[in-house]
Amino acid sequence: MLLLVLFMGNHTIKAQEAKTENYDQGFRLGFGINGGYVFQEPYHFSYGGDIRLQYDLSKRYSITLTSGYTNLTISGNDNDLAFIPVKAGYKTFVWENKFYAMGEIGAAFGTTDTYRKTSVTLSPSVGYICGDLLDISLRYESYADFPNLKDNGSIGDGIGLIAVRLAYGFRL
């Protein structure tokens, strides 16, 4: 009986050790480029780059902090809208730690000489991790306070875009 208890206790300890080894809590850093289509006039498309710091709470759940530079193009010289987004987010892996859904919220700080205001930004996205280093995602991004051109020619508020992000990420 004593041998059975010792045998069972030994397997229980090894099973707990295996679970601890699979728990990948820690930081990751990613560098990404992105491009997309802007839905509101007078903008045509967007492009930019970002840096994302990610803290893995577990294998399935992470929190993120993202910042970078985004440019929305307009026809003509020096008319583009450029800004620096700063966002905090939550990422959930939904299938085999490869496919994920993420939501971010933050602020975008205008850097264009003629437009230096700030906007609230919301950004839901879905993505796929290829191997351990490559991250491909598709996101919708909303900037509630940036100007757009309405059909009647007046200025309104709110810009939405859809963008693809390609990133290289690694563990710190």
GROMACS .gro file of N, CA and C in nm:
model
  516
    1MET      N    1   0.082  -0.119   0.000
    1MET     CA    2   0.000   0.000   0.000
    1MET      C    3   0.087   0.127   0.000
    2LEU      N    4   0.193   0.125   0.082
    2LEU     CA    5   0.284   0.239   0.088
    2LEU      C    6   0.350   0.263  -0.047
    3LEU      N    7   0.387   0.155  -0.117
    3LEU     CA    8   0.447   0.167  -0.250
    3LEU      C    9   0.349   0.229  -0.349
    4LEU      N   10   0.223   0.192  -0.341
    4LEU     CA   11   0.121   0.248  -0.429
    4LEU      C   12   0.105   0.398  -0.406
    5VAL      N   13   0.102   0.442  -0.281
    5VAL     CA   14   0.089   0.585  -0.248
    5VAL      C   15   0.211   0.661  -0.299
    6LEU      N   16   0.332   0.608  -0.280
    6LEU     CA   17   0.453   0.674  -0.328
    6LEU      C   18   0.454   0.681  -0.481
    7PHE      N   19   0.412   0.573  -0.547
    7PHE     CA   20   0.406   0.570  -0.693
    7PHE      C   21   0.308   0.674  -0.746
    8MET      N   22   0.189   0.683  -0.688
    8MET     CA   23   0.088   0.780  -0.731
    8MET      C   24   0.134   0.923  -0.703
    9GLY      N   25   0.195   0.945  -0.587
    9GLY     CA   26   0.246   1.078  -0.554
    9GLY      C   27   0.355   1.122  -0.650
   10ASN      N   28   0.441   1.032  -0.692
   10ASN     CA   29   0.549   1.063  -0.786
   10ASN      C   30   0.493   1.103  -0.922
   11HIS      N   31   0.392   1.035  -0.971
   11HIS     CA   32   0.331   1.070  -1.100
   11HIS      C   33   0.256   1.202  -1.093
   12THR      N   34   0.193   1.230  -0.980
   12THR     CA   35   0.123   1.357  -0.964
   12THR      C   36   0.221   1.473  -0.969
   13ILE      N   37   0.333   1.461  -0.905
   13ILE     CA   38   0.436   1.567  -0.906
   13ILE      C   39   0.488   1.587  -1.046
   14LYS      N   40   0.515   1.480  -1.120
   14LYS     CA   41   0.566   1.493  -1.257
   14LYS      C   42   0.462   1.556  -1.348
   15ALA      N   43   0.335   1.525  -1.330
   15ALA     CA   44   0.230   1.585  -1.412
   15ALA      C   45   0.222   1.735  -1.386
   16GLN      N   46   0.235   1.777  -1.261
   16GLN     CA   47   0.232   1.920  -1.230
   16GLN      C   48   0.353   1.992  -1.287
   17GLU      N   49   0.469   1.926  -1.285
   17GLU     CA   50   0.589   1.986  -1.343
   17GLU      C   51   0.573   2.004  -1.493
   18ALA      N   52   0.511   1.908  -1.561
   18ALA     CA   53   0.490   1.919  -1.705
   18ALA      C   54   0.398   2.036  -1.738
   19LYS      N   55   0.294   2.057  -1.658
   19LYS     CA   56   0.205   2.170  -1.681
   19LYS      C   57   0.279   2.302  -1.664
   20THR      N   58   0.367   2.311  -1.568
   20THR     CA   59   0.441   2.434  -1.544
   20THR      C   60   0.534   2.463  -1.662
   21GLU      N   61   0.596   2.362  -1.720
   21GLU     CA   62   0.686   2.382  -1.833
   21GLU      C   63   0.612   2.434  -1.956
   22ASN      N   64   0.486   2.397  -1.974
   22ASN     CA   65   0.408   2.441  -2.090
   22ASN      C   66   0.349   2.580  -2.073
   23TYR      N   67   0.359   2.638  -1.958
   23TYR     CA   68   0.303   2.770  -1.930
   23TYR      C   69   0.403   2.876  -1.976
   24ASP      N   70   0.376   2.939  -2.092
   24ASP     CA   71   0.471   3.030  -2.156
   24ASP      C   72   0.449   3.175  -2.115
   25GLN      N   73   0.445   3.201  -1.987
   25GLN     CA   74   0.426   3.339  -1.941
   25GLN      C   75   0.555   3.417  -1.969
   26GLY      N   76   0.541   3.536  -2.026
   26GLY     CA   77   0.658   3.618  -2.054
   26GLY      C   78   0.628   3.723  -2.159
   27PHE      N   79   0.731   3.800  -2.195
   27PHE     CA   80   0.718   3.910  -2.291
   27PHE      C   81   0.759   3.868  -2.432
   28ARG      N   82   0.693   3.929  -2.530
   28ARG     CA   83   0.729   3.917  -2.671
   28ARG      C   84   0.735   4.059  -2.728
   29LEU      N   85   0.815   4.078  -2.831
   29LEU     CA   86   0.825   4.206  -2.899
   29LEU      C   87   0.808   4.181  -3.047
   30GLY      N   88   0.727   4.264  -3.113
   30GLY     CA   89   0.702   4.248  -3.256
   30GLY      C   90   0.717   4.380  -3.330
   31PHE      N   91   0.770   4.370  -3.451
   31PHE     CA   92   0.784   4.485  -3.540
   31PHE      C   93   0.701   4.457  -3.664
   32GLY      N   94   0.607   4.548  -3.697
   32GLY     CA   95   0.516   4.522  -3.807
   32GLY      C   96   0.507   4.635  -3.907
   33ILE      N   97   0.467   4.598  -4.028
   33ILE     CA   98   0.432   4.694  -4.132
   33ILE      C   99   0.287   4.666  -4.169
   34ASN      N  100   0.216   4.772  -4.210
   34ASN     CA  101   0.075   4.752  -4.243
   34ASN      C  102   0.033   4.846  -4.355
   35GLY      N  103  -0.070   4.804  -4.424
   35GLY     CA  104  -0.130   4.883  -4.530
   35GLY      C  105  -0.275   4.847  -4.543
   36GLY      N  106  -0.356   4.945  -4.588
   36GLY     CA  107  -0.497   4.916  -4.598
   36GLY      C  108  -0.576   5.020  -4.674
   37TYR      N  109  -0.705   5.000  -4.674
   37TYR     CA  110  -0.801   5.084  -4.745
   37TYR      C  111  -0.878   5.167  -4.645
   38VAL      N  112  -0.891   5.299  -4.672
   38VAL     CA  113  -0.967   5.390  -4.587
   38VAL      C  114  -1.105   5.409  -4.650
   39PHE      N  115  -1.210   5.396  -4.570
   39PHE     CA  116  -1.348   5.401  -4.620
   39PHE      C  117  -1.401   5.541  -4.645
   40GLN      N  118  -1.348   5.645  -4.581
   40GLN     CA  119  -1.401   5.780  -4.593
   40GLN      C  120  -1.316   5.865  -4.687
   41GLU      N  121  -1.385   5.955  -4.756
   41GLU     CA  122  -1.317   6.055  -4.839
   41GLU      C  123  -1.260   6.161  -4.747
   42PRO      N  124  -1.157   6.228  -4.780
   42PRO     CA  125  -1.084   6.230  -4.906
   42PRO      C  126  -0.965   6.134  -4.908
   43TYR      N  127  -0.958   6.039  -4.813
   43TYR     CA  128  -0.843   5.951  -4.800
   43TYR      C  129  -0.852   5.835  -4.899
   44HIS      N  130  -0.737   5.782  -4.940
   44HIS     CA  131  -0.733   5.674  -5.036
   44HIS      C  132  -0.689   5.543  -4.971
   45PHE      N  133  -0.570   5.542  -4.914
   45PHE     CA  134  -0.524   5.422  -4.845
   45PHE      C  135  -0.434   5.461  -4.728
   46SER      N  136  -0.400   5.362  -4.647
   46SER     CA  137  -0.317   5.385  -4.530
   46SER      C  138  -0.194   5.297  -4.538
   47TYR      N  139  -0.087   5.343  -4.475
   47TYR     CA  140   0.032   5.261  -4.458
   47TYR      C  141   0.104   5.306  -4.333
   48GLY      N  142   0.186   5.218  -4.278
   48GLY     CA  143   0.258   5.254  -4.156
   48GLY      C  144   0.336   5.138  -4.100
   49GLY      N  145   0.387   5.160  -3.981
   49GLY     CA  146   0.464   5.058  -3.910
   49GLY      C  147   0.435   5.069  -3.762
   50ASP      N  148   0.461   4.960  -3.689
   50ASP     CA  149   0.435   4.962  -3.546
   50ASP      C  150   0.529   4.870  -3.470
   51ILE      N  151   0.531   4.891  -3.340
   51ILE     CA  152   0.602   4.805  -3.246
   51ILE      C  153   0.500   4.761  -3.143
   52ARG      N  154   0.496   4.630  -3.116
   52ARG     CA  155   0.400   4.577  -3.019
   52ARG      C  156   0.474   4.500  -2.910
   53LEU      N  157   0.446   4.537  -2.786
   53LEU     CA  158   0.494   4.463  -2.670
   53LEU      C  159   0.378   4.378  -2.621
   54GLN      N  160   0.404   4.249  -2.603
   54GLN     CA  161   0.299   4.156  -2.562
   54GLN      C  162   0.345   4.082  -2.439
   55TYR      N  163   0.256   4.072  -2.341
   55TYR     CA  164   0.284   3.993  -2.222
   55TYR      C  165   0.188   3.875  -2.222
   56ASP      N  166   0.242   3.755  -2.227
   56ASP     CA  167   0.161   3.634  -2.230
   56ASP      C  168   0.120   3.597  -2.088
   57LEU      N  169  -0.007   3.610  -2.059
   57LEU     CA  170  -0.059   3.570  -1.929
   57LEU      C  171  -0.062   3.419  -1.918
   58SER      N  172  -0.088   3.354  -2.031
   58SER     CA  173  -0.089   3.208  -2.042
   58SER      C  174  -0.068   3.175  -2.190
   59LYS      N  175  -0.083   3.049  -2.225
   59LYS     CA  176  -0.066   3.012  -2.366
   59LYS      C  177  -0.178   3.069  -2.453
   60ARG      N  178  -0.294   3.099  -2.392
   60ARG     CA  179  -0.409   3.146  -2.471
   60ARG      C  180  -0.440   3.293  -2.456
   61TYR      N  181  -0.394   3.359  -2.352
   61TYR     CA  182  -0.434   3.497  -2.324
   61TYR      C  183  -0.313   3.588  -2.308
   62SER      N  184  -0.320   3.705  -2.372
   62SER     CA  185  -0.210   3.803  -2.366
   62SER      C  186  -0.267   3.943  -2.357
   63ILE      N  187  -0.188   4.033  -2.301
   63ILE     CA  188  -0.219   4.175  -2.306
   63ILE      C  189  -0.112   4.242  -2.393
   64THR      N  190  -0.150   4.350  -2.461
   64THR     CA  191  -0.058   4.413  -2.556
   64THR      C  192  -0.053   4.564  -2.537
   65LEU      N  193   0.057   4.621  -2.581
   65LEU     CA  194   0.076   4.765  -2.590
   65LEU      C  195   0.139   4.791  -2.726
   66THR      N  196   0.071   4.869  -2.811
   66THR     CA  197   0.114   4.891  -2.948
   66THR      C  198   0.127   5.041  -2.976
   67SER      N  199   0.234   5.078  -3.046
   67SER     CA  200   0.250   5.215  -3.092
   67SER      C  201   0.325   5.212  -3.225
   68GLY      N  202   0.316   5.319  -3.300
   68GLY     CA  203   0.384   5.324  -3.429
   68GLY      C  204   0.358   5.454  -3.501
   69TYR      N  205   0.343   5.443  -3.632
   69TYR     CA  206   0.319   5.560  -3.717
   69TYR      C  207   0.227   5.516  -3.829
   70THR      N  208   0.122   5.595  -3.858
   70THR     CA  209   0.028   5.564  -3.966
   70THR      C  210   0.008   5.689  -4.050
   71ASN      N  211  -0.003   5.669  -4.180
   71ASN     CA  212  -0.025   5.779  -4.274
   71ASN      C  213  -0.147   5.745  -4.360
   72LEU      N  214  -0.241   5.839  -4.370
   72LEU     CA  215  -0.357   5.825  -4.458
   72LEU      C  216  -0.335   5.918  -4.576
   73THR      N  217  -0.333   5.862  -4.697
   73THR     CA  218  -0.298   5.941  -4.815
   73THR      C  219  -0.418   6.015  -4.871
   74ILE      N  220  -0.389   6.136  -4.922
   74ILE     CA  221  -0.486   6.221  -4.990
   74ILE      C  222  -0.419   6.268  -5.118
   75SER      N  223  -0.496   6.286  -5.227
   75SER     CA  224  -0.439   6.338  -5.351
   75SER      C  225  -0.382   6.478  -5.329
   76GLY      N  226  -0.273   6.507  -5.395
   76GLY     CA  227  -0.211   6.640  -5.383
   76GLY      C  228  -0.087   6.633  -5.297
   77ASN      N  229  -0.019   6.745  -5.287
   77ASN     CA  230   0.105   6.751  -5.210
   77ASN      C  231   0.079   6.791  -5.066
   78ASP      N  232   0.144   6.721  -4.975
   78ASP     CA  233   0.142   6.755  -4.832
   78ASP      C  234   0.003   6.763  -4.771
   79ASN      N  235  -0.090   6.683  -4.819
   79ASN     CA  236  -0.226   6.684  -4.764
   79ASN      C  237  -0.255   6.563  -4.676
   80ASP      N  238  -0.163   6.468  -4.666
   80ASP     CA  239  -0.187   6.345  -4.593
   80ASP      C  240  -0.214   6.373  -4.445
   81LEU      N  241  -0.284   6.280  -4.381
   81LEU     CA  242  -0.307   6.284  -4.237
   81LEU      C  243  -0.217   6.178  -4.175
   82ALA      N  244  -0.125   6.220  -4.090
   82ALA     CA  245  -0.033   6.128  -4.023
   82ALA      C  246  -0.056   6.136  -3.873
   83PHE      N  247  -0.036   6.022  -3.806
   83PHE     CA  248  -0.058   6.019  -3.662
   83PHE      C  249   0.019   5.904  -3.598
   84ILE      N  250   0.032   5.914  -3.467
   84ILE     CA  251   0.096   5.810  -3.386
   84ILE      C  252  -0.011   5.747  -3.298
   85PRO      N  253  -0.049   5.622  -3.327
   85PRO     CA  254  -0.146   5.555  -3.240
   85PRO      C  255  -0.075   5.490  -3.120
   86VAL      N  256  -0.139   5.496  -3.005
   86VAL     CA  257  -0.092   5.428  -2.884
   86VAL      C  258  -0.212   5.350  -2.831
   87LYS      N  259  -0.200   5.215  -2.830
   87LYS     CA  260  -0.315   5.132  -2.797
   87LYS      C  261  -0.278   5.023  -2.696
   88ALA      N  262  -0.373   4.990  -2.610
   88ALA     CA  263  -0.361   4.876  -2.520
   88ALA      C  264  -0.464   4.773  -2.565
   89GLY      N  265  -0.429   4.645  -2.553
   89GLY     CA  266  -0.521   4.544  -2.603
   89GLY      C  267  -0.517   4.414  -2.527
   90TYR      N  268  -0.607   4.325  -2.570
   90TYR     CA  269  -0.621   4.191  -2.513
   90TYR      C  270  -0.631   4.092  -2.629
   91LYS      N  271  -0.549   3.989  -2.626
   91LYS     CA  272  -0.543   3.890  -2.734
   91LYS      C  273  -0.580   3.753  -2.678
   92THR      N  274  -0.666   3.681  -2.751
   92THR     CA  275  -0.707   3.546  -2.715
   92THR      C  276  -0.680   3.452  -2.831
   93PHE      N  277  -0.604   3.347  -2.806
   93PHE     CA  278  -0.582   3.245  -2.908
   93PHE      C  279  -0.700   3.149  -2.904
   94VAL      N  280  -0.757   3.122  -3.022
   94VAL     CA  281  -0.880   3.044  -3.027
   94VAL      C  282  -0.862   2.904  -3.086
   95TRP      N  283  -0.749   2.879  -3.152
   95TRP     CA  284  -0.730   2.746  -3.210
   95TRP      C  285  -0.582   2.713  -3.217
   96GLU      N  286  -0.540   2.614  -3.141
   96GLU     CA  287  -0.404   2.560  -3.141
   96GLU      C  288  -0.295   2.666  -3.126
   97ASN      N  289  -0.323   2.772  -3.055
   97ASN     CA  290  -0.226   2.879  -3.031
   97ASN      C  291  -0.171   2.939  -3.160
   98LYS      N  292  -0.249   2.933  -3.267
   98LYS     CA  293  -0.209   2.991  -3.396
   98LYS      C  294  -0.304   3.102  -3.440
   99PHE      N  295  -0.435   3.076  -3.436
   99PHE     CA  296  -0.535   3.176  -3.472
   99PHE      C  297  -0.573   3.256  -3.349
  100TYR      N  298  -0.589   3.387  -3.365
  100TYR     CA  299  -0.625   3.469  -3.250
  100TYR      C  300  -0.723   3.578  -3.288
  101ALA      N  301  -0.791   3.628  -3.185
  101ALA     CA  302  -0.877   3.746  -3.195
  101ALA      C  303  -0.822   3.847  -3.094
  102MET      N  304  -0.823   3.973  -3.133
  102MET     CA  305  -0.766   4.076  -3.046
  102MET      C  306  -0.850   4.203  -3.055
  103GLY      N  307  -0.857   4.273  -2.945
  103GLY     CA  308  -0.921   4.404  -2.941
  103GLY      C  309  -0.827   4.504  -2.877
  104GLU      N  310  -0.821   4.624  -2.934
  104GLU     CA  311  -0.735   4.729  -2.879
  104GLU      C  312  -0.815   4.859  -2.868
  105ILE      N  313  -0.779   4.941  -2.772
  105ILE     CA  314  -0.837   5.074  -2.754
  105ILE      C  315  -0.723   5.169  -2.718
  106GLY      N  316  -0.734   5.292  -2.766
  106GLY     CA  317  -0.628   5.387  -2.735
  106GLY      C  318  -0.655   5.524  -2.792
  107ALA      N  319  -0.545   5.595  -2.818
  107ALA     CA  320  -0.552   5.730  -2.873
  107ALA      C  321  -0.456   5.741  -2.991
  108ALA      N  322  -0.493   5.826  -3.086
  108ALA     CA  323  -0.408   5.854  -3.201
  108ALA      C  324  -0.376   6.003  -3.199
  109PHE      N  325  -0.248   6.036  -3.200
  109PHE     CA  326  -0.201   6.174  -3.189
  109PHE      C  327  -0.159   6.225  -3.325
  110GLY      N  328  -0.232   6.323  -3.379
  110GLY     CA  329  -0.201   6.379  -3.510
  110GLY      C  330  -0.063   6.442  -3.514
  111THR      N  331   0.012   6.416  -3.621
  111THR     CA  332   0.147   6.471  -3.636
  111THR      C  333   0.161   6.557  -3.761
  112THR      N  334   0.053   6.572  -3.837
  112THR     CA  335   0.057   6.655  -3.957
  112THR      C  336   0.065   6.802  -3.917
  113ASP      N  337   0.142   6.880  -3.992
  113ASP     CA  338   0.158   7.022  -3.958
  113ASP      C  339   0.024   7.094  -3.946
  114THR      N  340  -0.070   7.063  -4.033
  114THR     CA  341  -0.199   7.132  -4.034
  114THR      C  342  -0.303   7.066  -3.944
  115TYR      N  343  -0.271   6.949  -3.886
  115TYR     CA  344  -0.369   6.880  -3.802
  115TYR      C  345  -0.297   6.808  -3.689
  116ARG      N  346  -0.307   6.859  -3.570
  116ARG     CA  347  -0.238   6.802  -3.454
  116ARG      C  348  -0.333   6.763  -3.341
  117LYS      N  349  -0.454   6.724  -3.375
  117LYS     CA  350  -0.551   6.686  -3.273
  117LYS      C  351  -0.537   6.538  -3.238
  118THR      N  352  -0.611   6.496  -3.137
  118THR     CA  353  -0.606   6.357  -3.089
  118THR      C  354  -0.742   6.292  -3.110
  119SER      N  355  -0.740   6.162  -3.140
  119SER     CA  356  -0.863   6.087  -3.160
  119SER      C  357  -0.862   5.959  -3.078
  120VAL      N  358  -0.980   5.918  -3.034
  120VAL     CA  359  -0.997   5.786  -2.974
  120VAL      C  360  -0.991   5.684  -3.086
  121THR      N  361  -0.927   5.570  -3.062
  121THR     CA  362  -0.920   5.465  -3.163
  121THR      C  363  -0.963   5.331  -3.104
  122LEU      N  364  -1.040   5.256  -3.182
  122LEU     CA  365  -1.080   5.119  -3.148
  122LEU      C  366  -1.036   5.029  -3.262
  123SER      N  367  -0.986   4.910  -3.227
  123SER     CA  368  -0.929   4.824  -3.331
  123SER      C  369  -0.948   4.676  -3.300
  124PRO      N  370  -1.054   4.614  -3.351
  124PRO     CA  371  -1.064   4.467  -3.343
  124PRO      C  372  -0.986   4.403  -3.457
  125SER      N  373  -0.928   4.286  -3.432
  125SER     CA  374  -0.851   4.218  -3.537
  125SER      C  375  -0.855   4.067  -3.518
  126VAL      N  376  -0.821   3.997  -3.625
  126VAL     CA  377  -0.800   3.852  -3.623
  126VAL      C  378  -0.666   3.827  -3.689
  127GLY      N  379  -0.599   3.721  -3.646
  127GLY     CA  380  -0.467   3.695  -3.702
  127GLY      C  381  -0.426   3.551  -3.692
  128TYR      N  382  -0.309   3.524  -3.751
  128TYR     CA  383  -0.252   3.389  -3.755
  128TYR      C  384  -0.102   3.399  -3.732
  129ILE      N  385  -0.050   3.314  -3.644
  129ILE     CA  386   0.093   3.306  -3.618
  129ILE      C  387   0.151   3.194  -3.702
  130CYS      N  388   0.246   3.227  -3.790
  130CYS     CA  389   0.315   3.129  -3.874
  130CYS      C  390   0.446   3.092  -3.806
  131GLY      N  391   0.460   2.967  -3.765
  131GLY     CA  392   0.579   2.929  -3.691
  131GLY      C  393   0.579   3.000  -3.557
  132ASP      N  394   0.695   3.048  -3.514
  132ASP     CA  395   0.703   3.123  -3.389
  132ASP      C  396   0.733   3.270  -3.410
  133LEU      N  397   0.764   3.311  -3.533
  133LEU     CA  398   0.816   3.445  -3.555
  133LEU      C  399   0.728   3.536  -3.641
  134LEU      N  400   0.648   3.482  -3.732
  134LEU     CA  401   0.573   3.562  -3.829
  134LEU      C  402   0.426   3.572  -3.787
  135ASP      N  403   0.374   3.694  -3.790
  135ASP     CA  404   0.236   3.723  -3.748
  135ASP      C  405   0.166   3.797  -3.863
  136ILE      N  406   0.055   3.742  -3.911
  136ILE     CA  407  -0.024   3.805  -4.016
  136ILE      C  408  -0.163   3.832  -3.959
  137SER      N  409  -0.210   3.957  -3.970
  137SER     CA  410  -0.341   3.988  -3.914
  137SER      C  411  -0.419   4.084  -4.004
  138LEU      N  412  -0.550   4.083  -3.984
  138LEU     CA  413  -0.643   4.171  -4.053
  138LEU      C  414  -0.719   4.246  -3.946
  139ARG      N  415  -0.726   4.379  -3.957
  139ARG     CA  416  -0.794   4.457  -3.854
  139ARG      C  417  -0.880   4.567  -3.915
  140TYR      N  418  -0.983   4.601  -3.842
  140TYR     CA  419  -1.061   4.720  -3.870
  140TYR      C  420  -1.019   4.823  -3.766
  141GLU      N  421  -1.001   4.946  -3.809
  141GLU     CA  422  -0.961   5.051  -3.715
  141GLU      C  423  -1.053   5.170  -3.730
  142SER      N  424  -1.098   5.223  -3.618
  142SER     CA  425  -1.188   5.338  -3.617
  142SER      C  426  -1.122   5.452  -3.541
  143TYR      N  427  -1.122   5.570  -3.605
  143TYR     CA  428  -1.071   5.692  -3.542
  143TYR      C  429  -1.189   5.789  -3.534
  144ALA      N  430  -1.250   5.799  -3.417
  144ALA     CA  431  -1.377   5.871  -3.400
  144ALA      C  432  -1.366   6.021  -3.422
  145ASP      N  433  -1.250   6.080  -3.399
  145ASP     CA  434  -1.240   6.225  -3.397
  145ASP      C  435  -1.161   6.286  -3.513
  146PHE      N  436  -1.111   6.205  -3.604
  146PHE     CA  437  -1.038   6.260  -3.718
  146PHE      C  438  -1.137   6.302  -3.827
  147PRO      N  439  -1.105   6.406  -3.905
  147PRO     CA  440  -1.200   6.461  -4.003
  147PRO      C  441  -1.215   6.375  -4.128
  148ASN      N  442  -1.335   6.378  -4.184
  148ASN     CA  443  -1.362   6.316  -4.314
  148ASN      C  444  -1.442   6.415  -4.398
  149LEU      N  445  -1.461   6.382  -4.523
  149LEU     CA  446  -1.536   6.467  -4.614
  149LEU      C  447  -1.668   6.399  -4.646
  150LYS      N  448  -1.779   6.460  -4.608
  150LYS     CA  449  -1.911   6.403  -4.632
  150LYS      C  450  -1.952   6.422  -4.778
  151ASP      N  451  -2.056   6.349  -4.821
  151ASP     CA  452  -2.105   6.357  -4.960
  151ASP      C  453  -2.148   6.498  -5.000
  152ASN      N  454  -2.199   6.576  -4.906
  152ASN     CA  455  -2.245   6.711  -4.939
  152ASN      C  456  -2.131   6.815  -4.935
  153GLY      N  457  -2.007   6.768  -4.911
  153GLY     CA  458  -1.892   6.857  -4.912
  153GLY      C  459  -1.855   6.913  -4.776
  154SER      N  460  -1.936   6.887  -4.674
  154SER     CA  461  -1.903   6.937  -4.541
  154SER      C  462  -1.804   6.842  -4.471
  155ILE      N  463  -1.745   6.893  -4.366
  155ILE     CA  464  -1.647   6.815  -4.289
  155ILE      C  465  -1.720   6.744  -4.176
  156GLY      N  466  -1.691   6.614  -4.162
  156GLY     CA  467  -1.749   6.534  -4.055
  156GLY      C  468  -1.639   6.473  -3.970
  157ASP      N  469  -1.677   6.397  -3.872
  157ASP     CA  470  -1.581   6.330  -3.785
  157ASP      C  471  -1.595   6.180  -3.801
  158GLY      N  472  -1.481   6.111  -3.798
  158GLY     CA  473  -1.479   5.967  -3.798
  158GLY      C  474  -1.419   5.907  -3.924
  159ILE      N  475  -1.321   5.822  -3.902
  159ILE     CA  476  -1.255   5.752  -4.013
  159ILE      C  477  -1.250   5.604  -3.977
  160GLY      N  478  -1.278   5.519  -4.074
  160GLY     CA  479  -1.264   5.376  -4.057
  160GLY      C  480  -1.176   5.321  -4.166
  161LEU      N  481  -1.096   5.222  -4.132
  161LEU     CA  482  -1.010   5.159  -4.232
  161LEU      C  483  -0.995   5.011  -4.202
  162ILE      N  484  -0.960   4.936  -4.304
  162ILE     CA  485  -0.928   4.795  -4.289
  162ILE      C  486  -0.784   4.778  -4.336
  163ALA      N  487  -0.704   4.705  -4.259
  163ALA     CA  488  -0.562   4.695  -4.290
  163ALA      C  489  -0.510   4.554  -4.265
  164VAL      N  490  -0.405   4.520  -4.336
  164VAL     CA  491  -0.332   4.395  -4.317
  164VAL      C  492  -0.200   4.430  -4.249
  165ARG      N  493  -0.163   4.352  -4.149
  165ARG     CA  494  -0.037   4.372  -4.077
  165ARG      C  495   0.049   4.248  -4.093
  166LEU      N  496   0.174   4.268  -4.127
  166LEU     CA  497   0.274   4.161  -4.135
  166LEU      C  498   0.383   4.195  -4.036
  167ALA      N  499   0.409   4.105  -3.941
  167ALA     CA  500   0.502   4.138  -3.832
  167ALA      C  501   0.599   4.023  -3.804
  168TYR      N  502   0.712   4.061  -3.752
  168TYR     CA  503   0.813   3.969  -3.703
  168TYR      C  504   0.819   3.985  -3.553
  169GLY      N  505   0.799   3.877  -3.479
  169GLY     CA  506   0.799   3.886  -3.334
  169GLY      C  507   0.888   3.780  -3.270
  170PHE      N  508   0.935   3.809  -3.151
  170PHE     CA  509   1.024   3.717  -3.081
  170PHE      C  510   1.009   3.735  -2.931
  171ARG      N  511   1.053   3.633  -2.857
  171ARG     CA  512   1.050   3.636  -2.711
  171ARG      C  513   1.162   3.723  -2.658
  172LEU      N  514   1.133   3.794  -2.551
  172LEU     CA  515   1.237   3.872  -2.483
  172LEU      C  516   1.295   3.790  -2.368
   0.00000   0.00000   0.00000
